[in-house]
Amino acid sequence: MSDRAMQEPTLLLLTALADEPRHGYAIAREVEKISDGRVKMRTGTLYGALERLLGQGLIEVHEEEIVDSRLRRTYALTDAGRQGLAAEAQRIAATAREATRRLRVSGETATA
């Protein structure tokens, strides 16, 4: 992973896979749930992003099975994906702490 911030779709997809492997439809539902309904991934966008993450080594195909005559892939985080997600979570938390600190300071200054 680079030192750049993750784009939100990448963050959401990796977060959706952090607790257990999931297939595409389940990932899309989980992304919607994590984002409180704000992000709804279209099929083409979802599978394009999954292919990109596979290519980057952040996720892997956990399992493949045939369901209703169609191939269903289940995806899981790789160690690199887990490390990248953890680093991004720490970066976001640090930024949120600083924003909260500055809001408190400015609030105290405004009332003092």
Short mmCIF file of N, CA and C in Angstrom, two decimals:
data_model
loop_
_atom_site.label_atom_id
_atom_site.label_comp_id
_atom_site.label_asym_id
_atom_site.label_seq_id
_atom_site.Cartn_x
_atom_site.Cartn_y
_atom_site.Cartn_z
N MET A 1 0.84 -1.18 0.00
CA MET A 1 0.00 0.00 0.00
C MET A 1 0.89 1.24 0.00
N SER A 2 0.36 2.28 -0.59
CA SER A 2 1.08 3.54 -0.61
C SER A 2 0.71 4.35 0.63
N ASP A 3 1.35 5.50 0.76
CA ASP A 3 1.04 6.38 1.89
C ASP A 3 -0.18 7.24 1.60
N ARG A 4 -0.71 7.15 0.37
CA ARG A 4 -1.90 7.92 0.02
C ARG A 4 -3.13 7.35 0.73
N ALA A 5 -4.08 8.23 0.96
CA ALA A 5 -5.34 7.79 1.56
C ALA A 5 -6.07 6.88 0.58
N MET A 6 -6.76 5.90 1.11
CA MET A 6 -7.58 5.01 0.29
C MET A 6 -8.79 5.75 -0.21
N GLN A 7 -9.19 5.45 -1.41
CA GLN A 7 -10.46 5.97 -1.91
C GLN A 7 -11.58 5.28 -1.13
N GLU A 8 -12.69 5.97 -0.96
CA GLU A 8 -13.78 5.43 -0.15
C GLU A 8 -14.28 4.06 -0.63
N PRO A 9 -14.47 3.83 -1.94
CA PRO A 9 -14.93 2.49 -2.35
C PRO A 9 -13.97 1.38 -1.92
N THR A 10 -12.68 1.63 -2.02
CA THR A 10 -11.69 0.63 -1.59
C THR A 10 -11.81 0.39 -0.09
N LEU A 11 -11.90 1.46 0.68
CA LEU A 11 -12.04 1.35 2.13
C LEU A 11 -13.29 0.54 2.48
N LEU A 12 -14.40 0.84 1.83
CA LEU A 12 -15.65 0.14 2.13
C LEU A 12 -15.59 -1.34 1.74
N LEU A 13 -15.01 -1.63 0.58
CA LEU A 13 -14.91 -3.03 0.15
C LEU A 13 -14.02 -3.84 1.09
N LEU A 14 -12.88 -3.28 1.45
CA LEU A 14 -12.00 -4.00 2.37
C LEU A 14 -12.65 -4.16 3.74
N THR A 15 -13.34 -3.15 4.19
CA THR A 15 -14.05 -3.24 5.47
C THR A 15 -15.12 -4.33 5.42
N ALA A 16 -15.81 -4.43 4.30
CA ALA A 16 -16.85 -5.45 4.14
C ALA A 16 -16.28 -6.86 4.23
N LEU A 17 -15.01 -7.02 3.90
CA LEU A 17 -14.38 -8.34 3.95
C LEU A 17 -13.55 -8.57 5.21
N ALA A 18 -13.49 -7.60 6.09
CA ALA A 18 -12.61 -7.68 7.26
C ALA A 18 -13.02 -8.77 8.24
N ASP A 19 -14.31 -9.04 8.38
CA ASP A 19 -14.72 -10.01 9.39
C ASP A 19 -14.97 -11.41 8.84
N GLU A 20 -15.23 -11.53 7.53
CA GLU A 20 -15.45 -12.86 6.95
C GLU A 20 -15.47 -12.76 5.43
N PRO A 21 -15.14 -13.86 4.75
CA PRO A 21 -15.23 -13.87 3.28
C PRO A 21 -16.68 -13.69 2.84
N ARG A 22 -16.87 -13.05 1.69
CA ARG A 22 -18.22 -12.82 1.16
C ARG A 22 -18.19 -12.91 -0.36
N HIS A 23 -19.34 -13.24 -0.94
CA HIS A 23 -19.49 -13.21 -2.39
C HIS A 23 -19.97 -11.81 -2.79
N GLY A 24 -19.97 -11.53 -4.09
CA GLY A 24 -20.23 -10.19 -4.60
C GLY A 24 -21.48 -9.53 -4.08
N TYR A 25 -22.62 -10.23 -4.16
CA TYR A 25 -23.88 -9.62 -3.71
C TYR A 25 -23.82 -9.30 -2.22
N ALA A 26 -23.24 -10.19 -1.44
CA ALA A 26 -23.12 -9.96 0.01
C ALA A 26 -22.19 -8.79 0.30
N ILE A 27 -21.15 -8.63 -0.52
CA ILE A 27 -20.24 -7.49 -0.35
C ILE A 27 -21.00 -6.19 -0.62
N ALA A 28 -21.77 -6.16 -1.70
CA ALA A 28 -22.54 -4.96 -2.05
C ALA A 28 -23.51 -4.60 -0.93
N ARG A 29 -24.19 -5.58 -0.38
CA ARG A 29 -25.12 -5.32 0.74
C ARG A 29 -24.37 -4.80 1.96
N GLU A 30 -23.21 -5.38 2.23
CA GLU A 30 -22.43 -4.97 3.40
C GLU A 30 -21.90 -3.54 3.22
N VAL A 31 -21.47 -3.19 2.02
CA VAL A 31 -21.02 -1.82 1.75
C VAL A 31 -22.15 -0.84 2.00
N GLU A 32 -23.34 -1.18 1.55
CA GLU A 32 -24.50 -0.31 1.78
C GLU A 32 -24.77 -0.17 3.28
N LYS A 33 -24.67 -1.28 4.00
CA LYS A 33 -24.90 -1.26 5.45
C LYS A 33 -23.83 -0.43 6.17
N ILE A 34 -22.56 -0.65 5.84
CA ILE A 34 -21.46 0.07 6.47
C ILE A 34 -21.59 1.58 6.24
N SER A 35 -22.02 1.95 5.04
CA SER A 35 -22.13 3.38 4.69
C SER A 35 -23.49 3.95 5.09
N ASP A 36 -24.27 3.19 5.83
CA ASP A 36 -25.60 3.62 6.28
C ASP A 36 -26.49 4.01 5.09
N GLY A 37 -26.36 3.22 4.00
CA GLY A 37 -27.20 3.41 2.83
C GLY A 37 -26.73 4.48 1.87
N ARG A 38 -25.65 5.16 2.21
CA ARG A 38 -25.14 6.26 1.39
C ARG A 38 -24.48 5.77 0.10
N VAL A 39 -23.84 4.59 0.16
CA VAL A 39 -23.12 4.06 -1.01
C VAL A 39 -23.78 2.77 -1.45
N LYS A 40 -24.22 2.77 -2.71
CA LYS A 40 -24.80 1.58 -3.32
C LYS A 40 -23.97 1.28 -4.56
N MET A 41 -23.26 0.16 -4.53
CA MET A 41 -22.37 -0.17 -5.63
C MET A 41 -23.11 -0.92 -6.72
N ARG A 42 -23.00 -0.41 -7.94
CA ARG A 42 -23.57 -1.11 -9.09
C ARG A 42 -22.70 -2.32 -9.40
N THR A 43 -23.29 -3.29 -10.05
CA THR A 43 -22.61 -4.55 -10.34
C THR A 43 -21.29 -4.33 -11.08
N GLY A 44 -21.31 -3.54 -12.16
CA GLY A 44 -20.10 -3.30 -12.93
C GLY A 44 -19.01 -2.63 -12.11
N THR A 45 -19.40 -1.67 -11.30
CA THR A 45 -18.45 -0.97 -10.43
C THR A 45 -17.86 -1.93 -9.40
N LEU A 46 -18.73 -2.73 -8.79
CA LEU A 46 -18.30 -3.68 -7.76
C LEU A 46 -17.29 -4.66 -8.33
N TYR A 47 -17.63 -5.32 -9.43
CA TYR A 47 -16.74 -6.35 -9.95
C TYR A 47 -15.47 -5.76 -10.55
N GLY A 48 -15.55 -4.56 -11.10
CA GLY A 48 -14.34 -3.88 -11.55
C GLY A 48 -13.40 -3.59 -10.39
N ALA A 49 -13.97 -3.13 -9.28
CA ALA A 49 -13.17 -2.84 -8.08
C ALA A 49 -12.59 -4.12 -7.50
N LEU A 50 -13.37 -5.19 -7.47
CA LEU A 50 -12.87 -6.47 -6.96
C LEU A 50 -11.70 -6.97 -7.81
N GLU A 51 -11.80 -6.84 -9.13
CA GLU A 51 -10.70 -7.25 -10.01
C GLU A 51 -9.46 -6.41 -9.74
N ARG A 52 -9.64 -5.11 -9.53
CA ARG A 52 -8.51 -4.23 -9.23
C ARG A 52 -7.86 -4.64 -7.91
N LEU A 53 -8.67 -4.90 -6.89
CA LEU A 53 -8.14 -5.30 -5.58
C LEU A 53 -7.45 -6.65 -5.65
N LEU A 54 -7.98 -7.57 -6.48
CA LEU A 54 -7.31 -8.86 -6.71
C LEU A 54 -5.93 -8.61 -7.32
N GLY A 55 -5.88 -7.74 -8.32
CA GLY A 55 -4.62 -7.43 -8.99
C GLY A 55 -3.61 -6.77 -8.08
N GLN A 56 -4.10 -6.02 -7.11
CA GLN A 56 -3.21 -5.34 -6.14
C GLN A 56 -2.80 -6.27 -5.00
N GLY A 57 -3.39 -7.46 -4.96
CA GLY A 57 -3.05 -8.40 -3.89
C GLY A 57 -3.68 -8.09 -2.56
N LEU A 58 -4.72 -7.25 -2.54
CA LEU A 58 -5.39 -6.89 -1.29
C LEU A 58 -6.48 -7.87 -0.91
N ILE A 59 -7.04 -8.54 -1.91
CA ILE A 59 -8.04 -9.58 -1.68
C ILE A 59 -7.65 -10.80 -2.50
N GLU A 60 -8.30 -11.92 -2.19
CA GLU A 60 -8.07 -13.15 -2.94
C GLU A 60 -9.40 -13.87 -3.09
N VAL A 61 -9.44 -14.78 -4.06
CA VAL A 61 -10.62 -15.63 -4.20
C VAL A 61 -10.50 -16.70 -3.13
N HIS A 62 -11.45 -16.72 -2.24
CA HIS A 62 -11.47 -17.65 -1.11
C HIS A 62 -12.04 -19.00 -1.54
N GLU A 63 -13.08 -18.92 -2.38
CA GLU A 63 -13.79 -20.14 -2.78
C GLU A 63 -14.56 -19.86 -4.07
N GLU A 64 -14.71 -20.88 -4.89
CA GLU A 64 -15.55 -20.79 -6.08
C GLU A 64 -16.51 -21.96 -6.07
N GLU A 65 -17.76 -21.69 -6.41
CA GLU A 65 -18.76 -22.75 -6.48
C GLU A 65 -19.76 -22.41 -7.57
N ILE A 66 -20.45 -23.41 -8.06
CA ILE A 66 -21.50 -23.20 -9.05
C ILE A 66 -22.83 -23.16 -8.31
N VAL A 67 -23.56 -22.05 -8.50
CA VAL A 67 -24.87 -21.87 -7.88
C VAL A 67 -25.83 -21.49 -9.00
N ASP A 68 -26.89 -22.27 -9.18
CA ASP A 68 -27.86 -22.03 -10.26
C ASP A 68 -27.15 -21.87 -11.61
N SER A 69 -26.24 -22.78 -11.89
CA SER A 69 -25.49 -22.83 -13.15
C SER A 69 -24.58 -21.62 -13.36
N ARG A 70 -24.30 -20.86 -12.31
CA ARG A 70 -23.43 -19.69 -12.41
C ARG A 70 -22.29 -19.83 -11.40
N LEU A 71 -21.12 -19.34 -11.81
CA LEU A 71 -19.97 -19.35 -10.93
C LEU A 71 -20.13 -18.27 -9.86
N ARG A 72 -19.97 -18.67 -8.62
CA ARG A 72 -20.00 -17.71 -7.51
C ARG A 72 -18.64 -17.73 -6.83
N ARG A 73 -18.02 -16.58 -6.79
CA ARG A 73 -16.74 -16.43 -6.11
C ARG A 73 -16.96 -15.80 -4.75
N THR A 74 -16.25 -16.31 -3.79
CA THR A 74 -16.23 -15.71 -2.46
C THR A 74 -14.84 -15.11 -2.28
N TYR A 75 -14.81 -13.87 -1.83
CA TYR A 75 -13.55 -13.12 -1.69
C TYR A 75 -13.19 -12.97 -0.21
N ALA A 76 -11.89 -12.86 0.04
CA ALA A 76 -11.39 -12.66 1.40
C ALA A 76 -10.21 -11.69 1.35
N LEU A 77 -9.95 -11.05 2.47
CA LEU A 77 -8.77 -10.18 2.57
C LEU A 77 -7.50 -11.02 2.57
N THR A 78 -6.45 -10.51 1.96
CA THR A 78 -5.12 -11.09 2.11
C THR A 78 -4.47 -10.43 3.31
N ASP A 79 -3.30 -10.91 3.68
CA ASP A 79 -2.56 -10.25 4.76
C ASP A 79 -2.26 -8.80 4.39
N ALA A 80 -1.90 -8.57 3.12
CA ALA A 80 -1.62 -7.20 2.68
C ALA A 80 -2.87 -6.33 2.76
N GLY A 81 -4.02 -6.89 2.43
CA GLY A 81 -5.27 -6.16 2.52
C GLY A 81 -5.63 -5.82 3.95
N ARG A 82 -5.40 -6.77 4.83
CA ARG A 82 -5.68 -6.55 6.26
C ARG A 82 -4.75 -5.47 6.81
N GLN A 83 -3.47 -5.52 6.44
CA GLN A 83 -2.51 -4.51 6.90
C GLN A 83 -2.85 -3.13 6.34
N GLY A 84 -3.23 -3.07 5.07
CA GLY A 84 -3.59 -1.80 4.46
C GLY A 84 -4.82 -1.20 5.10
N LEU A 85 -5.82 -2.04 5.38
CA LEU A 85 -7.04 -1.56 6.02
C LEU A 85 -6.74 -1.07 7.44
N ALA A 86 -5.91 -1.80 8.16
CA ALA A 86 -5.55 -1.38 9.52
C ALA A 86 -4.82 -0.04 9.50
N ALA A 87 -3.91 0.13 8.56
CA ALA A 87 -3.17 1.40 8.46
C ALA A 87 -4.12 2.54 8.12
N GLU A 88 -5.06 2.29 7.21
CA GLU A 88 -6.02 3.35 6.85
C GLU A 88 -6.93 3.68 8.02
N ALA A 89 -7.35 2.68 8.78
CA ALA A 89 -8.19 2.92 9.96
C ALA A 89 -7.44 3.78 10.97
N GLN A 90 -6.15 3.52 11.16
CA GLN A 90 -5.34 4.32 12.08
C GLN A 90 -5.21 5.75 11.58
N ARG A 91 -4.99 5.92 10.28
CA ARG A 91 -4.86 7.26 9.69
C ARG A 91 -6.15 8.05 9.88
N ILE A 92 -7.29 7.42 9.61
CA ILE A 92 -8.58 8.09 9.75
C ILE A 92 -8.84 8.44 11.22
N ALA A 93 -8.52 7.51 12.12
CA ALA A 93 -8.73 7.77 13.55
C ALA A 93 -7.88 8.94 14.03
N ALA A 94 -6.63 9.01 13.57
CA ALA A 94 -5.75 10.11 13.97
C ALA A 94 -6.29 11.44 13.47
N THR A 95 -6.77 11.45 12.24
CA THR A 95 -7.35 12.68 11.68
C THR A 95 -8.60 13.08 12.46
N ALA A 96 -9.44 12.11 12.79
CA ALA A 96 -10.66 12.41 13.55
C ALA A 96 -10.33 12.95 14.95
N ARG A 97 -9.31 12.36 15.59
CA ARG A 97 -8.89 12.87 16.91
C ARG A 97 -8.44 14.32 16.82
N GLU A 98 -7.66 14.63 15.78
CA GLU A 98 -7.17 16.00 15.63
C GLU A 98 -8.31 16.96 15.32
N ALA A 99 -9.24 16.55 14.49
CA ALA A 99 -10.39 17.41 14.18
C ALA A 99 -11.19 17.68 15.45
N THR A 100 -11.41 16.64 16.25
CA THR A 100 -12.16 16.79 17.50
C THR A 100 -11.41 17.72 18.46
N ARG A 101 -10.10 17.55 18.55
CA ARG A 101 -9.30 18.41 19.43
C ARG A 101 -9.42 19.87 19.00
N ARG A 102 -9.31 20.12 17.71
CA ARG A 102 -9.37 21.50 17.22
C ARG A 102 -10.76 22.11 17.39
N LEU A 103 -11.78 21.30 17.24
CA LEU A 103 -13.13 21.80 17.46
C LEU A 103 -13.33 22.19 18.93
N ARG A 104 -12.79 21.38 19.83
CA ARG A 104 -12.87 21.68 21.27
C ARG A 104 -12.14 22.97 21.57
N VAL A 105 -10.94 23.11 21.02
CA VAL A 105 -10.13 24.32 21.25
C VAL A 105 -10.88 25.54 20.72
N SER A 106 -11.38 25.46 19.51
CA SER A 106 -12.06 26.62 18.95
C SER A 106 -13.36 26.92 19.70
N GLY A 107 -14.02 25.89 20.20
CA GLY A 107 -15.24 26.08 20.99
C GLY A 107 -14.93 26.74 22.31
N GLU A 108 -13.81 26.35 22.96
CA GLU A 108 -13.41 26.94 24.23
C GLU A 108 -12.98 28.40 24.01
N THR A 109 -12.28 28.64 22.91
CA THR A 109 -11.82 29.99 22.60
C THR A 109 -13.00 30.91 22.33
N ALA A 110 -14.00 30.37 21.61
CA ALA A 110 -15.16 31.19 21.25
C ALA A 110 -15.97 31.56 22.48
N THR A 111 -15.99 30.69 23.50
CA THR A 111 -16.79 30.98 24.70
C THR A 111 -15.98 31.71 25.76
N ALA A 112 -14.68 31.71 25.63
CA ALA A 112 -13.84 32.34 26.68
C ALA A 112 -13.72 33.82 26.54
#
